[in-house]
GROMACS .gro file of C-alpha atoms in nm:
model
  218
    1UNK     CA    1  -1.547  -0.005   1.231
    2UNK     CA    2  -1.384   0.365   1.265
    3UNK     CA    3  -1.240   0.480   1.538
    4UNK     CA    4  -1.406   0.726   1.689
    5UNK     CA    5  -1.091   0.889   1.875
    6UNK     CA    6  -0.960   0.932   1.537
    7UNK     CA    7  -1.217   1.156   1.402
    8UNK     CA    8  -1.242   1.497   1.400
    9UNK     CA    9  -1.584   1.637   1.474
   10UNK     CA   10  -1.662   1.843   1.153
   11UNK     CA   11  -1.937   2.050   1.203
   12UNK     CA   12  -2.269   2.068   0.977
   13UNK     CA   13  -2.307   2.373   0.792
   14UNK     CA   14  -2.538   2.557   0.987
   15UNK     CA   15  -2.852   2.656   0.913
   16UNK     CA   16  -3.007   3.000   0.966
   17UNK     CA   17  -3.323   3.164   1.047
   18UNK     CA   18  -3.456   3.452   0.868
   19UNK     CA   19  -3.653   3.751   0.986
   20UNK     CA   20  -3.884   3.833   0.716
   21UNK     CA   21  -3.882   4.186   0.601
   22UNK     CA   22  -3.907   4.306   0.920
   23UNK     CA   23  -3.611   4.307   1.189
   24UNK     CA   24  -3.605   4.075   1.429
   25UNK     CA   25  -3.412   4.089   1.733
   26UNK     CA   26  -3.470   3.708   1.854
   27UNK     CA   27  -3.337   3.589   1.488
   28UNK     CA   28  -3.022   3.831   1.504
   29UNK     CA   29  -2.998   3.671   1.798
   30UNK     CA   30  -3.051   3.326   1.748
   31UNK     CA   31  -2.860   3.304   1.406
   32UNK     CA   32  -2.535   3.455   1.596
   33UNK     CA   33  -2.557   3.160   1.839
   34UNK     CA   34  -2.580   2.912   1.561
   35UNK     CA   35  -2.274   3.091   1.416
   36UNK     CA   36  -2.113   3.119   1.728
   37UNK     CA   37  -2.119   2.736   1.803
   38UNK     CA   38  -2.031   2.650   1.462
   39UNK     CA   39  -1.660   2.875   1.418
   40UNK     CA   40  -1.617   2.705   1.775
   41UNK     CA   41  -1.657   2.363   1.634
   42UNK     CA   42  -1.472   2.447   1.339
   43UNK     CA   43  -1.162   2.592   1.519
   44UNK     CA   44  -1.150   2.308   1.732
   45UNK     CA   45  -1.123   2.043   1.488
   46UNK     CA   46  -0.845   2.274   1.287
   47UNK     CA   47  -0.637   2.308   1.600
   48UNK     CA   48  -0.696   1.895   1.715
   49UNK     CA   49  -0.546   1.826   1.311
   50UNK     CA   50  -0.242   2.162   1.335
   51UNK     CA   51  -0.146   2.025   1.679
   52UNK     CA   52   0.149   1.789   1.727
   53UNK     CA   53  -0.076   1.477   1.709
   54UNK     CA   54  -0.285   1.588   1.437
   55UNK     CA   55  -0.129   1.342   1.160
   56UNK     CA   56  -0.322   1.050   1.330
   57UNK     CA   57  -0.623   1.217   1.160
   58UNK     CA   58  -0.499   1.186   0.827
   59UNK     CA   59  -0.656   0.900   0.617
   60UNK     CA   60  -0.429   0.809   0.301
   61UNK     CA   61  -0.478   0.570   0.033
   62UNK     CA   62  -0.283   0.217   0.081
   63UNK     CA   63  -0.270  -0.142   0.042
   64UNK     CA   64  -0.086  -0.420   0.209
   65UNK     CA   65  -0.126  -0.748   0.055
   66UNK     CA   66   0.051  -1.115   0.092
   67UNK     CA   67   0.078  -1.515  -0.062
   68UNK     CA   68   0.020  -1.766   0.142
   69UNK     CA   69   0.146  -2.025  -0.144
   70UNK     CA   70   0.473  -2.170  -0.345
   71UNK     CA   71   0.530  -1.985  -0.639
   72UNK     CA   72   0.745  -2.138  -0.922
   73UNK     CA   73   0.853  -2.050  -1.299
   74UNK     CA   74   0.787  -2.336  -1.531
   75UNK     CA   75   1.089  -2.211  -1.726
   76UNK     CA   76   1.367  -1.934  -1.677
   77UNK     CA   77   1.270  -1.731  -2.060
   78UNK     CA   78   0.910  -1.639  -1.941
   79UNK     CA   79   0.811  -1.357  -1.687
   80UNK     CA   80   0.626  -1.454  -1.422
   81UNK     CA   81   0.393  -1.202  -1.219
   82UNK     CA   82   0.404  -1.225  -0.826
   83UNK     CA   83   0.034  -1.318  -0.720
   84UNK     CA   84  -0.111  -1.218  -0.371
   85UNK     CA   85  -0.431  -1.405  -0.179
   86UNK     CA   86  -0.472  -1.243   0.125
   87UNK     CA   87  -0.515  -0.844   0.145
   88UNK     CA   88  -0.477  -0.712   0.473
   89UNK     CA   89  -0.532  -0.416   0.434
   90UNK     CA   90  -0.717  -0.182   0.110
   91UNK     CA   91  -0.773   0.179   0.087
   92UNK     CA   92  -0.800   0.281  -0.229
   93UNK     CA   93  -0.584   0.020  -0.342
   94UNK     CA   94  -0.686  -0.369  -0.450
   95UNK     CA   95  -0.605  -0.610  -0.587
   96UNK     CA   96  -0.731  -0.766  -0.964
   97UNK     CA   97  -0.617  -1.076  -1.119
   98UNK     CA   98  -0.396  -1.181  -0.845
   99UNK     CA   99  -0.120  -0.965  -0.905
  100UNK     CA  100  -0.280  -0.610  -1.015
  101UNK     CA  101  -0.187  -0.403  -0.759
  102UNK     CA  102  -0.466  -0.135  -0.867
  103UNK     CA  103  -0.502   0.249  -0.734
  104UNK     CA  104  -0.797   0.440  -0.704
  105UNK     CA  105  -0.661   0.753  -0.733
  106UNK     CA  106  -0.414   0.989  -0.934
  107UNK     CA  107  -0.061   1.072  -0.749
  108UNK     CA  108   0.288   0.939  -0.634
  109UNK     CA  109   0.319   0.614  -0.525
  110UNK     CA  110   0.530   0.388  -0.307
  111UNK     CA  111   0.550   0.039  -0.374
  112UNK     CA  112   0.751  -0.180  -0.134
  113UNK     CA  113   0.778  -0.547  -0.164
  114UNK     CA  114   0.966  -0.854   0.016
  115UNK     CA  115   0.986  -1.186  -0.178
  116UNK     CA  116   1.128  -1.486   0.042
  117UNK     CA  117   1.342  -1.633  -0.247
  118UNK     CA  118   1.448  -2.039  -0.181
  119UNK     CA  119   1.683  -2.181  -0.423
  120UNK     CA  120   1.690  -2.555  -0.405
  121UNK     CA  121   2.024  -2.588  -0.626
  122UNK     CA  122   2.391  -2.668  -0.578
  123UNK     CA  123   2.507  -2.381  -0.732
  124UNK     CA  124   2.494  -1.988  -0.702
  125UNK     CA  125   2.171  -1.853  -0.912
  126UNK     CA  126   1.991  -1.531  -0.952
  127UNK     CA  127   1.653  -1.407  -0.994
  128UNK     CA  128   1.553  -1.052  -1.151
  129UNK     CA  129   1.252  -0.898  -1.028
  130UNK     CA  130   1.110  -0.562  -1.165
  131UNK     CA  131   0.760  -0.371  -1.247
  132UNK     CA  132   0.496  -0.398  -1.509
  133UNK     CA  133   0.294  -0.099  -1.550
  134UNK     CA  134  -0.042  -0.147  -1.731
  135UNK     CA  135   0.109  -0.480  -1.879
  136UNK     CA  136   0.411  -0.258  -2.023
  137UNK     CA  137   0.776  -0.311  -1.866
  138UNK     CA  138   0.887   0.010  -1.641
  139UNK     CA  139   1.187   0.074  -1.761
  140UNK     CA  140   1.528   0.068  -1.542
  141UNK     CA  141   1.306  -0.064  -1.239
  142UNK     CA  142   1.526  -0.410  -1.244
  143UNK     CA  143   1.690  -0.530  -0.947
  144UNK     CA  144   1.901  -0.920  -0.954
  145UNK     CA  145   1.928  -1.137  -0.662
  146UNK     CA  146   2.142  -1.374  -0.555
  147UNK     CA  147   2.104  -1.662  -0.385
  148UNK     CA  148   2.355  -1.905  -0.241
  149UNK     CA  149   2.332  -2.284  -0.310
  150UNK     CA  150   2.148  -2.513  -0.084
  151UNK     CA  151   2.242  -2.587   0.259
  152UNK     CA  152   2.198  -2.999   0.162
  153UNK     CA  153   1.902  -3.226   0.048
  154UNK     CA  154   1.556  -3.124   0.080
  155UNK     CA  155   1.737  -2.817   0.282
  156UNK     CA  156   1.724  -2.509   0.067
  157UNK     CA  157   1.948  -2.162   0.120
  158UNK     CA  158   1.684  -1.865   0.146
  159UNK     CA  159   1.745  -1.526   0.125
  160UNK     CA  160   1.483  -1.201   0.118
  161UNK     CA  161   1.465  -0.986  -0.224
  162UNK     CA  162   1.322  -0.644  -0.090
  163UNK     CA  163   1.287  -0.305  -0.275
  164UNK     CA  164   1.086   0.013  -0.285
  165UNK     CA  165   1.010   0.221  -0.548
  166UNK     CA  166   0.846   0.564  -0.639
  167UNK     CA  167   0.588   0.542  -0.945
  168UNK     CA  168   0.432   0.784  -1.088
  169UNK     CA  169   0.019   0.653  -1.165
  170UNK     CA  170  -0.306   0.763  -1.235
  171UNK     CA  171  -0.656   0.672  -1.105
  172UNK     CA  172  -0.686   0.274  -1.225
  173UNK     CA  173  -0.371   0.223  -1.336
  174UNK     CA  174  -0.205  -0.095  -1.205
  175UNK     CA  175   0.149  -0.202  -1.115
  176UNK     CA  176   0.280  -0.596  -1.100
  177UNK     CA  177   0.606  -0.746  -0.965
  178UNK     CA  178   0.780  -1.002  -1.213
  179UNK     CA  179   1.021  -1.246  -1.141
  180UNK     CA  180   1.272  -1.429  -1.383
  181UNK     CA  181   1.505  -1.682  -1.211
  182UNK     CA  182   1.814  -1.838  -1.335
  183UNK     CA  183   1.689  -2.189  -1.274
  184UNK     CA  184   1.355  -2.326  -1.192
  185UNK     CA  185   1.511  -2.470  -0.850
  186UNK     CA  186   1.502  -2.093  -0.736
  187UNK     CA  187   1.115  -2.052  -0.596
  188UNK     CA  188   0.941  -1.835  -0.395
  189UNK     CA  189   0.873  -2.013  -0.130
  190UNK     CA  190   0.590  -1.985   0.184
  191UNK     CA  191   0.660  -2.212   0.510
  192UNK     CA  192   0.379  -2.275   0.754
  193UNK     CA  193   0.391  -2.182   1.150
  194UNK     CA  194   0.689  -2.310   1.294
  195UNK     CA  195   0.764  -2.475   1.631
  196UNK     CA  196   1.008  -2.519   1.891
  197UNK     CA  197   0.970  -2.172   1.989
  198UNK     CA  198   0.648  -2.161   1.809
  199UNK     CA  199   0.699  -1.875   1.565
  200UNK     CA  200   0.438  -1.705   1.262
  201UNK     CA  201   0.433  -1.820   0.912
  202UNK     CA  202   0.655  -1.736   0.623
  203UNK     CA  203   0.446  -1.508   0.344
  204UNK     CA  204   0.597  -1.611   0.008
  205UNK     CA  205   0.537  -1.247  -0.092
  206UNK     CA  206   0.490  -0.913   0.097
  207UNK     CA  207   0.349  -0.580  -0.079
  208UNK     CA  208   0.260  -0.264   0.027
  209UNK     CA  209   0.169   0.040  -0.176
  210UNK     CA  210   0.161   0.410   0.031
  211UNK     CA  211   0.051   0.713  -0.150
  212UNK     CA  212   0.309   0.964  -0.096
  213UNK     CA  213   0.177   1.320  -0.299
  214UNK     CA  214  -0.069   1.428  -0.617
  215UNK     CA  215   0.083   1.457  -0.919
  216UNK     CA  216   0.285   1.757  -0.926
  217UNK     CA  217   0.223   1.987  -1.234
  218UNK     CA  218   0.442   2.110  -1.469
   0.00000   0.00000   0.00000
């Protein structure tokens, strides 16, 4: 549902009477009310979006998605894509296949993610995690992670891998997150409402994709 205080009230283009071939007074008349009412209208809305509040009637594309599950590698020599179930929010921006984050439209884009990393091992490991665009590795977009050993049994260490990045798309293209861990007792790992202060889930994965400018020409 929009909200309505978050509108501006752009006027219909107005429409005007005509006189025939002969002059009318009343029409003149008439049609410079019309008129009058609409530039009114119109400079109100311009000054309600050039005044100091006038961003909160801006309406860009985004996305903001989550995972709601475990997600593991089978092995540490494939590349595993970072898969999303729950979309909270989608404006010009979706997802396909589970881990397509897709845009609508042509421009600059930031992507920001947060990946709650568990690693289940007794020793130090790492996990890379970088961006597929299309299905095609984006070059230098690799970040590695460390994560301590577990705490003890059945008591993993967790730590958060976060980035953002600026990418450069147009209209359909699609962007994924991979992951590559050292050892497949490194997850990413959801944990359900806690208690004792009752406190919100754990996401396994965060996303959110802001469009930040066109594409600037050259």
């Amino acid at each position: 549902m929009a909200n309505v205080k978050q509108q501006l009230d752009i006027p219909a283009i107005p429409s005007l009477g005509t006189s025939g071939i002969v002059y009318s007074q009343s029409v003149q008349n008439q049609n410079n009310g019309i008129l009058r009412l609409f530039f009114t209208k119109l400079v109100n809305s311009l000054q309600s979006f050039s005044g100091p509040m006038g961003g909160k009637y801006l309406n860009n594309p985004h996305g903001a998605f989550q995972d709601s599950t475990d997600q593991v590698a089978a092995n540490t020599t494939t590349a595993y894509a970072v898969t999303f179930n729950t979309t909270d929010f989608s404006n010009g921006v979706t997802i396909a296949s589970g881990s397509r984050i897709t845009v609508a439209n042509d421009g600059i884009w930031n992507l920001q993610f947060s990946i709650q990393l568990s690693n289940a091992t007794i020793t130090s490991q790492n996990a890379d995690v970088w961006f597929k665009v299309n299905g095609t590795n984006l070059a230098n977009s690799n970040r590695r992670f460390g994560v301590s050993p577990r705490i003890g049994i059945g008591d993993p260490f967790n730590t958060v891998a976060a980035m953002n990045y600026f990418l450069s798309l147009n209209a359909t293209d699609y962007v994924e997150i991979m992951w590559r861990p050292t050892d497949v007792g490194v997850t990413i790992e959801q944990y359900a409402v806690g208690t004792t202060p009752t406190r919100p889930a754990v996401p396994s994965a965060i996303a959110t994709m802001s469009f930040v400018s066109n594409l600037p020409t050259i």
